[in-house]
């Protein structure tokens, strides 16, 4: 944080009476906290005397509440302020390392919408000698020091590259390095998580740390319009917020004086305001819930939902299939599973509920009523006398499930029970969980599902946090060293404001007076963190674009300020002070690179995980999965011990063995064997002091929609693109129509045709691709057909030469069996049967053409000898065990070289005209010469001679 930023922050935070102290570094997110770092210390309060630091550290000004600290040796250093009066300030145990990572990457992005490209300008900077704009991440160009540093490292071989996490693509610099590098990347929405990595080049024994960041389509914040009025929560209420799960830097925060909107983690932000005369003053200041989406911001006011978009502020109701009142909550997904694409239009994006109805929003702007309490009670076999209402709807960690928290009571006077029901958007089933929570009738329970494989969550009321682990089998109250988990008694009777969770299993409970507690997923006790924020400042936790935790502060003048929070350092300090149980293992490794995997037929997924721990600790690696039972699993564990340390390596393979050939219902069997599994790999034990100790990923079994096939040798660019028409004679068509067929050749759809001489046979080679490019040549059976109905081609292989024992399937036989279907649907993997067994099929004429092709049978397409023409074929994979996808492709072939046989009637007509012309010339010649002959017979001879003499003169 810059000095100017710290001064602004302290000027706002110094109003409170409580004393506390903090520390900062110039490195964003405390990436670098080493002996080279300048640590800025700040005391907030009036009783400061001086700083107490160990002898291995030096303070610039010991008597100043704001000063700089440097520690020359690594280790855990005890730092605390000495104050006047009877009270003692808490001390921190700062872990300073001796890392050789000193420099960081900086990038500036420019978006080019016209060609969907982003150009990143990248340079290296030293946080200890950087320009203030570089520290604030708003520099447009490198400082002089950064230019010199970048050029120096570039001369020694440094060269950055951008690597994406989801698609595993790499992009490298282009052009000449002139103080900065420039890298162009495509502007995409489904590969937003990226990392800048460089070569292992050092300068003065210092390396550059890799930089993880989120980069997606440029999003616009809703602009402030002069004359519009603030929309807020009730006066004195705490902050409420929402963010987009797959774009955590896009956030909306509602305070009691303004509503704030950002797309870059509050580096920039705008105030959301509404037109005058749309809402009353009471309505404008009574927002009870908020939800952020790509379509805009949804506000819940007095039981009615309003949508604030870039251009309008709209009340939602009957036109959107929502009730006109009585709505009590909004919910959206909190965990990002953007890669899930097995099924279309079944993943809802938002839930809205009343006390007895639930509505879901899909791709359409209208909502769909999911269920009513009356129907839900019937499904769950609940007592008709029970009073059941919807308390809350929450999306789970699974991308296709949501949970409903129900209020249940009979007499409803003092106590009620709370149940959890989970709804699957795939199976459309409701499942009552083995969970019940007894609370007072007026209790308000909030829940948050964790980023885990199974359905696991935490719940909280005003004073306690409840945990539900291992699919609701382990439940209880999160405990504290004293007060039996009552967090209010440990925080001056304050109540719980919010609970923050992240992808690494960290959980922070923040009270309204900003006292904070910490625990991790699967731990059941919490520790109290050091004070970081005074009790008067309103604040919330968020994740930034790099996946790091930061705080935002909202001040009474309608401004907002972000600040990095050093959670790792604070946990280490508390652990050193309280002698908390250390992490039971040394390291936990794995080779799971992706968060999403897609398994097709015949494929398998293998991965390994490894744990190193002290001898006799008895740890092991556990793997948990949640989802349908559609995969088989094979695992192996290797064990080694050396020098007092044990190493266990677990290898796991997921696969399927189902045979889809010649089954009764091919599509039903496919449906039964597709689905989504969420898998988590973790050590058997870990504590709050452990680093990230779990890996959660999804395995989708089914069609990978990024896959497609193409025919080898066809290129869409090596021809002049133009549409044209051609005629197919009716005698060449399969259905023998009464007229010739006029066909338009769609160049964009069919691509460039391959020109072949009529003597050339053609053997198509099918190749499999995905978004990353070529995968393999397809070596299984496939079929082709001419999409416009031509059947004037054949195959060089016969059924007999192909080895058939019974008559093989053909287009003619399959079309006769499925006359109710279009030709392209009459034959496919769903009804394919081979001909290489006496038990399959029936004897017949094996001299017929064999119409099935694969890479190795060299079955060729054979062209007619009497005419040329244009053929547009579609190819389809026939093997039922190759893919869940319906893989097809189109290719075109133009046949040339044969002079077409003339039409008989045309030949006769032409000969008749030729003979008529010949006899006409003979007749005309006869009369012409007769006229000349008669002229010479009757004309005088002397006249003729006289004419000749005149001509000679």
PDB file of N, CA and C in Angstrom, residues 825-908:
ATOM      1  N   UNK A 825     -30.839 -40.278 -39.755  1.00  0.00           N
ATOM      2  CA  UNK A 825     -31.114 -40.893 -38.457  1.00  0.00           C
ATOM      3  C   UNK A 825     -31.423 -42.377 -38.553  1.00  0.00           C
ATOM      4  N   UNK A 826     -31.472 -42.912 -39.762  1.00  0.00           N
ATOM      5  CA  UNK A 826     -31.847 -44.311 -39.931  1.00  0.00           C
ATOM      6  C   UNK A 826     -30.734 -45.259 -39.515  1.00  0.00           C
ATOM      7  N   UNK A 827     -29.492 -44.778 -39.521  1.00  0.00           N
ATOM      8  CA  UNK A 827     -28.363 -45.656 -39.254  1.00  0.00           C
ATOM      9  C   UNK A 827     -27.352 -44.899 -38.409  1.00  0.00           C
ATOM     10  N   UNK A 828     -26.903 -45.525 -37.347  1.00  0.00           N
ATOM     11  CA  UNK A 828     -25.933 -44.880 -36.482  1.00  0.00           C
ATOM     12  C   UNK A 828     -25.452 -45.833 -35.415  1.00  0.00           C
ATOM     13  N   UNK A 829     -24.702 -45.331 -34.452  1.00  0.00           N
ATOM     14  CA  UNK A 829     -24.184 -46.216 -33.389  1.00  0.00           C
ATOM     15  C   UNK A 829     -25.283 -46.846 -32.547  1.00  0.00           C
ATOM     16  N   UNK A 830     -26.472 -46.246 -32.531  1.00  0.00           N
ATOM     17  CA  UNK A 830     -27.548 -46.768 -31.706  1.00  0.00           C
ATOM     18  C   UNK A 830     -28.113 -48.087 -32.237  1.00  0.00           C
ATOM     19  N   UNK A 831     -27.937 -48.381 -33.551  1.00  0.00           N
ATOM     20  CA  UNK A 831     -28.471 -49.627 -34.100  1.00  0.00           C
ATOM     21  C   UNK A 831     -27.440 -50.398 -34.923  1.00  0.00           C
ATOM     22  N   UNK A 832     -26.189 -50.084 -34.741  1.00  0.00           N
ATOM     23  CA  UNK A 832     -25.131 -50.775 -35.499  1.00  0.00           C
ATOM     24  C   UNK A 832     -24.935 -52.203 -34.993  1.00  0.00           C
ATOM     25  N   UNK A 833     -24.843 -53.135 -35.944  1.00  0.00           N
ATOM     26  CA  UNK A 833     -24.515 -54.525 -35.651  1.00  0.00           C
ATOM     27  C   UNK A 833     -23.509 -54.996 -36.691  1.00  0.00           C
ATOM     28  N   UNK A 834     -22.448 -55.624 -36.233  1.00  0.00           N
ATOM     29  CA  UNK A 834     -21.398 -56.053 -37.169  1.00  0.00           C
ATOM     30  C   UNK A 834     -21.824 -57.328 -37.886  1.00  0.00           C
ATOM     31  N   UNK A 835     -21.075 -57.696 -38.902  1.00  0.00           N
ATOM     32  CA  UNK A 835     -21.426 -58.849 -39.743  1.00  0.00           C
ATOM     33  C   UNK A 835     -20.412 -59.971 -39.629  1.00  0.00           C
ATOM     34  N   UNK A 836     -19.592 -59.938 -38.571  1.00  0.00           N
ATOM     35  CA  UNK A 836     -18.481 -60.877 -38.475  1.00  0.00           C
ATOM     36  C   UNK A 836     -18.769 -62.052 -37.538  1.00  0.00           C
ATOM     37  N   UNK A 837     -20.040 -62.355 -37.362  1.00  0.00           N
ATOM     38  CA  UNK A 837     -20.426 -63.490 -36.527  1.00  0.00           C
ATOM     39  C   UNK A 837     -21.642 -64.160 -37.142  1.00  0.00           C
ATOM     40  N   UNK A 838     -21.663 -65.485 -37.057  1.00  0.00           N
ATOM     41  CA  UNK A 838     -22.839 -66.199 -37.548  1.00  0.00           C
ATOM     42  C   UNK A 838     -24.061 -65.918 -36.687  1.00  0.00           C
ATOM     43  N   UNK A 839     -23.845 -65.477 -35.448  1.00  0.00           N
ATOM     44  CA  UNK A 839     -24.966 -65.235 -34.534  1.00  0.00           C
ATOM     45  C   UNK A 839     -25.619 -63.882 -34.757  1.00  0.00           C
ATOM     46  N   UNK A 840     -24.994 -63.026 -35.528  1.00  0.00           N
ATOM     47  CA  UNK A 840     -25.523 -61.681 -35.767  1.00  0.00           C
ATOM     48  C   UNK A 840     -25.890 -61.564 -37.231  1.00  0.00           C
ATOM     49  N   UNK A 841     -27.128 -61.180 -37.504  1.00  0.00           N
ATOM     50  CA  UNK A 841     -27.570 -61.007 -38.878  1.00  0.00           C
ATOM     51  C   UNK A 841     -28.071 -62.299 -39.493  1.00  0.00           C
ATOM     52  N   UNK A 842     -28.139 -62.291 -40.829  1.00  0.00           N
ATOM     53  CA  UNK A 842     -28.631 -63.451 -41.554  1.00  0.00           C
ATOM     54  C   UNK A 842     -27.852 -63.586 -42.855  1.00  0.00           C
ATOM     55  N   UNK A 843     -27.767 -64.820 -43.366  1.00  0.00           N
ATOM     56  CA  UNK A 843     -27.047 -65.007 -44.632  1.00  0.00           C
ATOM     57  C   UNK A 843     -27.717 -64.233 -45.760  1.00  0.00           C
ATOM     58  N   UNK A 844     -26.946 -63.863 -46.697  1.00  0.00           N
ATOM     59  CA  UNK A 844     -27.483 -63.103 -47.827  1.00  0.00           C
ATOM     60  C   UNK A 844     -26.438 -62.994 -48.907  1.00  0.00           C
ATOM     61  N   UNK A 845     -26.644 -62.034 -49.781  1.00  0.00           N
ATOM     62  CA  UNK A 845     -25.714 -61.817 -50.889  1.00  0.00           C
ATOM     63  C   UNK A 845     -24.508 -61.057 -50.382  1.00  0.00           C
ATOM     64  N   UNK A 846     -23.388 -61.730 -50.229  1.00  0.00           N
ATOM     65  CA  UNK A 846     -22.178 -61.099 -49.702  1.00  0.00           C
ATOM     66  C   UNK A 846     -21.373 -60.414 -50.793  1.00  0.00           C
ATOM     67  N   UNK A 847     -21.880 -60.399 -52.003  1.00  0.00           N
ATOM     68  CA  UNK A 847     -21.202 -59.677 -53.081  1.00  0.00           C
ATOM     69  C   UNK A 847     -21.665 -58.226 -53.193  1.00  0.00           C
ATOM     70  N   UNK A 848     -22.526 -57.819 -52.290  1.00  0.00           N
ATOM     71  CA  UNK A 848     -22.959 -56.425 -52.255  1.00  0.00           C
ATOM     72  C   UNK A 848     -21.813 -55.529 -51.759  1.00  0.00           C
ATOM     73  N   UNK A 849     -21.843 -54.254 -52.138  1.00  0.00           N
ATOM     74  CA  UNK A 849     -20.820 -53.336 -51.626  1.00  0.00           C
ATOM     75  C   UNK A 849     -20.897 -53.221 -50.101  1.00  0.00           C
ATOM     76  N   UNK A 850     -19.732 -53.182 -49.483  1.00  0.00           N
ATOM     77  CA  UNK A 850     -19.625 -53.009 -48.022  1.00  0.00           C
ATOM     78  C   UNK A 850     -19.523 -51.506 -47.745  1.00  0.00           C
ATOM     79  N   UNK A 851     -20.542 -50.933 -47.092  1.00  0.00           N
ATOM     80  CA  UNK A 851     -20.665 -49.479 -47.001  1.00  0.00           C
ATOM     81  C   UNK A 851     -20.104 -48.894 -45.703  1.00  0.00           C
ATOM     82  N   UNK A 852     -19.385 -49.691 -44.962  1.00  0.00           N
ATOM     83  CA  UNK A 852     -18.773 -49.224 -43.707  1.00  0.00           C
ATOM     84  C   UNK A 852     -17.274 -49.043 -43.939  1.00  0.00           C
ATOM     85  N   UNK A 853     -16.759 -47.924 -43.464  1.00  0.00           N
ATOM     86  CA  UNK A 853     -15.354 -47.576 -43.706  1.00  0.00           C
ATOM     87  C   UNK A 853     -14.641 -47.441 -42.363  1.00  0.00           C
ATOM     88  N   UNK A 854     -13.395 -47.797 -42.326  1.00  0.00           N
ATOM     89  CA  UNK A 854     -12.527 -47.427 -41.214  1.00  0.00           C
ATOM     90  C   UNK A 854     -11.119 -47.196 -41.747  1.00  0.00           C
ATOM     91  N   UNK A 855     -10.243 -46.817 -40.863  1.00  0.00           N
ATOM     92  CA  UNK A 855      -8.904 -46.407 -41.287  1.00  0.00           C
ATOM     93  C   UNK A 855      -8.125 -47.548 -41.925  1.00  0.00           C
ATOM     94  N   UNK A 856      -8.374 -48.774 -41.486  1.00  0.00           N
ATOM     95  CA  UNK A 856      -7.533 -49.891 -41.915  1.00  0.00           C
ATOM     96  C   UNK A 856      -8.141 -50.764 -43.001  1.00  0.00           C
ATOM     97  N   UNK A 857      -9.439 -50.635 -43.300  1.00  0.00           N
ATOM     98  CA  UNK A 857     -10.013 -51.554 -44.285  1.00  0.00           C
ATOM     99  C   UNK A 857      -9.883 -51.058 -45.720  1.00  0.00           C
ATOM    100  N   UNK A 858      -9.418 -49.822 -45.873  1.00  0.00           N
ATOM    101  CA  UNK A 858      -9.150 -49.252 -47.204  1.00  0.00           C
ATOM    102  C   UNK A 858     -10.344 -49.381 -48.129  1.00  0.00           C
ATOM    103  N   UNK A 859     -11.511 -49.227 -47.574  1.00  0.00           N
ATOM    104  CA  UNK A 859     -12.730 -49.202 -48.391  1.00  0.00           C
ATOM    105  C   UNK A 859     -12.833 -47.819 -49.024  1.00  0.00           C
ATOM    106  N   UNK A 860     -12.926 -47.768 -50.347  1.00  0.00           N
ATOM    107  CA  UNK A 860     -12.886 -46.506 -51.072  1.00  0.00           C
ATOM    108  C   UNK A 860     -14.240 -46.192 -51.683  1.00  0.00           C
ATOM    109  N   UNK A 861     -14.482 -44.913 -51.879  1.00  0.00           N
ATOM    110  CA  UNK A 861     -15.628 -44.465 -52.664  1.00  0.00           C
ATOM    111  C   UNK A 861     -15.268 -44.561 -54.136  1.00  0.00           C
ATOM    112  N   UNK A 862     -16.185 -45.125 -54.919  1.00  0.00           N
ATOM    113  CA  UNK A 862     -15.975 -45.331 -56.356  1.00  0.00           C
ATOM    114  C   UNK A 862     -16.996 -44.499 -57.113  1.00  0.00           C
ATOM    115  N   UNK A 863     -16.533 -43.796 -58.168  1.00  0.00           N
ATOM    116  CA  UNK A 863     -17.378 -42.844 -58.887  1.00  0.00           C
ATOM    117  C   UNK A 863     -17.923 -43.456 -60.172  1.00  0.00           C
ATOM    118  N   UNK A 864     -19.044 -42.957 -60.670  1.00  0.00           N
ATOM    119  CA  UNK A 864     -19.621 -43.476 -61.925  1.00  0.00           C
ATOM    120  C   UNK A 864     -18.716 -43.151 -63.112  1.00  0.00           C
ATOM    121  N   UNK A 865     -18.760 -44.050 -64.112  1.00  0.00           N
ATOM    122  CA  UNK A 865     -17.915 -43.875 -65.296  1.00  0.00           C
ATOM    123  C   UNK A 865     -18.614 -43.079 -66.386  1.00  0.00           C
ATOM    124  N   UNK A 866     -19.907 -42.785 -66.215  1.00  0.00           N
ATOM    125  CA  UNK A 866     -20.659 -42.183 -67.306  1.00  0.00           C
ATOM    126  C   UNK A 866     -20.819 -40.669 -67.179  1.00  0.00           C
ATOM    127  N   UNK A 867     -20.601 -40.112 -65.994  1.00  0.00           N
ATOM    128  CA  UNK A 867     -20.857 -38.679 -65.822  1.00  0.00           C
ATOM    129  C   UNK A 867     -20.031 -38.143 -64.651  1.00  0.00           C
ATOM    130  N   UNK A 868     -19.912 -36.832 -64.630  1.00  0.00           N
ATOM    131  CA  UNK A 868     -19.244 -36.139 -63.532  1.00  0.00           C
ATOM    132  C   UNK A 868     -20.308 -35.513 -62.639  1.00  0.00           C
ATOM    133  N   UNK A 869     -19.847 -34.845 -61.567  1.00  0.00           N
ATOM    134  CA  UNK A 869     -20.832 -34.202 -60.705  1.00  0.00           C
ATOM    135  C   UNK A 869     -20.210 -33.709 -59.403  1.00  0.00           C
ATOM    136  N   UNK A 870     -21.039 -33.053 -58.586  1.00  0.00           N
ATOM    137  CA  UNK A 870     -20.663 -32.533 -57.269  1.00  0.00           C
ATOM    138  C   UNK A 870     -21.343 -33.390 -56.202  1.00  0.00           C
ATOM    139  N   UNK A 871     -20.556 -33.866 -55.243  1.00  0.00           N
ATOM    140  CA  UNK A 871     -21.054 -34.710 -54.164  1.00  0.00           C
ATOM    141  C   UNK A 871     -20.759 -34.027 -52.824  1.00  0.00           C
ATOM    142  N   UNK A 872     -21.775 -33.910 -51.985  1.00  0.00           N
ATOM    143  CA  UNK A 872     -21.606 -33.366 -50.633  1.00  0.00           C
ATOM    144  C   UNK A 872     -21.944 -34.477 -49.650  1.00  0.00           C
ATOM    145  N   UNK A 873     -20.934 -34.942 -48.931  1.00  0.00           N
ATOM    146  CA  UNK A 873     -21.098 -36.083 -48.031  1.00  0.00           C
ATOM    147  C   UNK A 873     -21.111 -35.619 -46.578  1.00  0.00           C
ATOM    148  N   UNK A 874     -21.842 -36.374 -45.787  1.00  0.00           N
ATOM    149  CA  UNK A 874     -21.730 -36.256 -44.335  1.00  0.00           C
ATOM    150  C   UNK A 874     -21.171 -37.566 -43.802  1.00  0.00           C
ATOM    151  N   UNK A 875     -20.243 -37.456 -42.860  1.00  0.00           N
ATOM    152  CA  UNK A 875     -19.641 -38.634 -42.257  1.00  0.00           C
ATOM    153  C   UNK A 875     -20.091 -38.702 -40.801  1.00  0.00           C
ATOM    154  N   UNK A 876     -20.341 -39.914 -40.324  1.00  0.00           N
ATOM    155  CA  UNK A 876     -20.773 -40.139 -38.948  1.00  0.00           C
ATOM    156  C   UNK A 876     -20.009 -41.321 -38.363  1.00  0.00           C
ATOM    157  N   UNK A 877     -19.550 -41.134 -37.106  1.00  0.00           N
ATOM    158  CA  UNK A 877     -18.889 -42.237 -36.416  1.00  0.00           C
ATOM    159  C   UNK A 877     -19.934 -43.293 -36.090  1.00  0.00           C
ATOM    160  N   UNK A 878     -19.644 -44.535 -36.483  1.00  0.00           N
ATOM    161  CA  UNK A 878     -20.613 -45.620 -36.329  1.00  0.00           C
ATOM    162  C   UNK A 878     -20.345 -46.468 -35.094  1.00  0.00           C
ATOM    163  N   UNK A 879     -19.131 -46.514 -34.654  1.00  0.00           N
ATOM    164  CA  UNK A 879     -18.784 -47.381 -33.522  1.00  0.00           C
ATOM    165  C   UNK A 879     -19.482 -46.891 -32.257  1.00  0.00           C
ATOM    166  N   UNK A 880     -20.328 -47.713 -31.621  1.00  0.00           N
ATOM    167  CA  UNK A 880     -21.072 -47.259 -30.434  1.00  0.00           C
ATOM    168  C   UNK A 880     -20.198 -47.103 -29.187  1.00  0.00           C
ATOM    169  N   UNK A 881     -18.979 -47.616 -29.207  1.00  0.00           N
ATOM    170  CA  UNK A 881     -18.101 -47.533 -28.039  1.00  0.00           C
ATOM    171  C   UNK A 881     -17.023 -46.470 -28.187  1.00  0.00           C
ATOM    172  N   UNK A 882     -17.196 -45.581 -29.161  1.00  0.00           N
ATOM    173  CA  UNK A 882     -16.146 -44.582 -29.386  1.00  0.00           C
ATOM    174  C   UNK A 882     -16.382 -43.291 -28.610  1.00  0.00           C
ATOM    175  N   UNK A 883     -17.606 -42.755 -28.643  1.00  0.00           N
ATOM    176  CA  UNK A 883     -17.829 -41.455 -28.016  1.00  0.00           C
ATOM    177  C   UNK A 883     -19.294 -41.289 -27.640  1.00  0.00           C
ATOM    178  N   UNK A 884     -19.522 -40.519 -26.569  1.00  0.00           N
ATOM    179  CA  UNK A 884     -20.876 -40.100 -26.219  1.00  0.00           C
ATOM    180  C   UNK A 884     -21.398 -39.046 -27.189  1.00  0.00           C
ATOM    181  N   UNK A 885     -20.511 -38.403 -27.915  1.00  0.00           N
ATOM    182  CA  UNK A 885     -20.909 -37.346 -28.849  1.00  0.00           C
ATOM    183  C   UNK A 885     -21.410 -37.953 -30.160  1.00  0.00           C
ATOM    184  N   UNK A 886     -22.320 -37.261 -30.802  1.00  0.00           N
ATOM    185  CA  UNK A 886     -22.744 -37.618 -32.151  1.00  0.00           C
ATOM    186  C   UNK A 886     -21.809 -36.896 -33.112  1.00  0.00           C
ATOM    187  N   UNK A 887     -20.686 -37.536 -33.423  1.00  0.00           N
ATOM    188  CA  UNK A 887     -19.622 -36.887 -34.189  1.00  0.00           C
ATOM    189  C   UNK A 887     -19.902 -37.003 -35.677  1.00  0.00           C
ATOM    190  N   UNK A 888     -20.113 -35.873 -36.325  1.00  0.00           N
ATOM    191  CA  UNK A 888     -20.359 -35.833 -37.760  1.00  0.00           C
ATOM    192  C   UNK A 888     -19.546 -34.710 -38.385  1.00  0.00           C
ATOM    193  N   UNK A 889     -19.364 -34.782 -39.685  1.00  0.00           N
ATOM    194  CA  UNK A 889     -18.668 -33.727 -40.424  1.00  0.00           C
ATOM    195  C   UNK A 889     -19.148 -33.762 -41.866  1.00  0.00           C
ATOM    196  N   UNK A 890     -18.943 -32.666 -42.577  1.00  0.00           N
ATOM    197  CA  UNK A 890     -19.351 -32.538 -43.981  1.00  0.00           C
ATOM    198  C   UNK A 890     -18.118 -32.315 -44.841  1.00  0.00           C
ATOM    199  N   UNK A 891     -18.078 -32.959 -45.984  1.00  0.00           N
ATOM    200  CA  UNK A 891     -17.028 -32.696 -46.978  1.00  0.00           C
ATOM    201  C   UNK A 891     -17.628 -32.832 -48.372  1.00  0.00           C
ATOM    202  N   UNK A 892     -17.009 -32.169 -49.328  1.00  0.00           N
ATOM    203  CA  UNK A 892     -17.531 -32.145 -50.698  1.00  0.00           C
ATOM    204  C   UNK A 892     -16.447 -32.601 -51.661  1.00  0.00           C
ATOM    205  N   UNK A 893     -16.886 -33.308 -52.714  1.00  0.00           N
ATOM    206  CA  UNK A 893     -15.972 -33.805 -53.743  1.00  0.00           C
ATOM    207  C   UNK A 893     -16.556 -33.464 -55.108  1.00  0.00           C
ATOM    208  N   UNK A 894     -15.713 -32.888 -55.955  1.00  0.00           N
ATOM    209  CA  UNK A 894     -16.102 -32.561 -57.338  1.00  0.00           C
ATOM    210  C   UNK A 894     -15.380 -33.520 -58.276  1.00  0.00           C
ATOM    211  N   UNK A 895     -16.132 -34.259 -59.084  1.00  0.00           N
ATOM    212  CA  UNK A 895     -15.583 -35.246 -60.011  1.00  0.00           C
ATOM    213  C   UNK A 895     -15.480 -34.603 -61.398  1.00  0.00           C
ATOM    214  N   UNK A 896     -14.306 -34.782 -62.026  1.00  0.00           N
ATOM    215  CA  UNK A 896     -14.093 -34.217 -63.370  1.00  0.00           C
ATOM    216  C   UNK A 896     -13.406 -35.284 -64.225  1.00  0.00           C
ATOM    217  N   UNK A 897     -13.247 -34.984 -65.534  1.00  0.00           N
ATOM    218  CA  UNK A 897     -12.480 -35.840 -66.437  1.00  0.00           C
ATOM    219  C   UNK A 897     -13.319 -36.618 -67.414  1.00  0.00           C
ATOM    220  N   UNK A 898     -14.525 -36.869 -67.163  1.00  0.00           N
ATOM    221  CA  UNK A 898     -15.400 -37.645 -68.048  1.00  0.00           C
ATOM    222  C   UNK A 898     -16.251 -36.695 -68.871  1.00  0.00           C
ATOM    223  N   UNK A 899     -16.261 -36.932 -70.241  1.00  0.00           N
ATOM    224  CA  UNK A 899     -17.174 -36.193 -71.101  1.00  0.00           C
ATOM    225  C   UNK A 899     -18.530 -36.864 -70.998  1.00  0.00           C
ATOM    226  N   UNK A 900     -19.472 -36.124 -70.602  1.00  0.00           N
ATOM    227  CA  UNK A 900     -20.792 -36.694 -70.336  1.00  0.00           C
ATOM    228  C   UNK A 900     -21.396 -37.276 -71.593  1.00  0.00           C
ATOM    229  N   UNK A 901     -22.052 -38.432 -71.500  1.00  0.00           N
ATOM    230  CA  UNK A 901     -22.749 -39.060 -72.625  1.00  0.00           C
ATOM    231  C   UNK A 901     -23.912 -38.177 -73.040  1.00  0.00           C
ATOM    232  N   UNK A 902     -24.064 -37.893 -74.416  1.00  0.00           N
ATOM    233  CA  UNK A 902     -25.143 -37.008 -74.848  1.00  0.00           C
ATOM    234  C   UNK A 902     -26.490 -37.686 -74.754  1.00  0.00           C
ATOM    235  N   UNK A 903     -27.517 -36.903 -74.739  1.00  0.00           N
ATOM    236  CA  UNK A 903     -28.891 -37.395 -74.713  1.00  0.00           C
ATOM    237  C   UNK A 903     -29.285 -37.828 -76.114  1.00  0.00           C
ATOM    238  N   UNK A 904     -29.939 -38.997 -76.229  1.00  0.00           N
ATOM    239  CA  UNK A 904     -30.293 -39.543 -77.541  1.00  0.00           C
ATOM    240  C   UNK A 904     -31.202 -38.636 -78.336  1.00  0.00           C
ATOM    241  N   UNK A 905     -32.213 -38.084 -77.751  1.00  0.00           N
ATOM    242  CA  UNK A 905     -33.130 -37.186 -78.462  1.00  0.00           C
ATOM    243  C   UNK A 905     -32.391 -35.961 -78.989  1.00  0.00           C
ATOM    244  N   UNK A 906     -31.451 -35.479 -78.167  1.00  0.00           N
ATOM    245  CA  UNK A 906     -30.694 -34.305 -78.616  1.00  0.00           C
ATOM    246  C   UNK A 906     -29.809 -34.657 -79.806  1.00  0.00           C
ATOM    247  N   UNK A 907     -29.229 -35.877 -79.796  1.00  0.00           N
ATOM    248  CA  UNK A 907     -28.379 -36.301 -80.916  1.00  0.00           C
ATOM    249  C   UNK A 907     -29.196 -36.399 -82.202  1.00  0.00           C
ATOM    250  N   UNK A 908     -30.395 -37.023 -82.136  1.00  0.00           N
ATOM    251  CA  UNK A 908     -31.244 -37.165 -83.316  1.00  0.00           C
ATOM    252  C   UNK A 908     -31.665 -35.797 -83.838  1.00  0.00           C
TER     253      UNK A 908
END
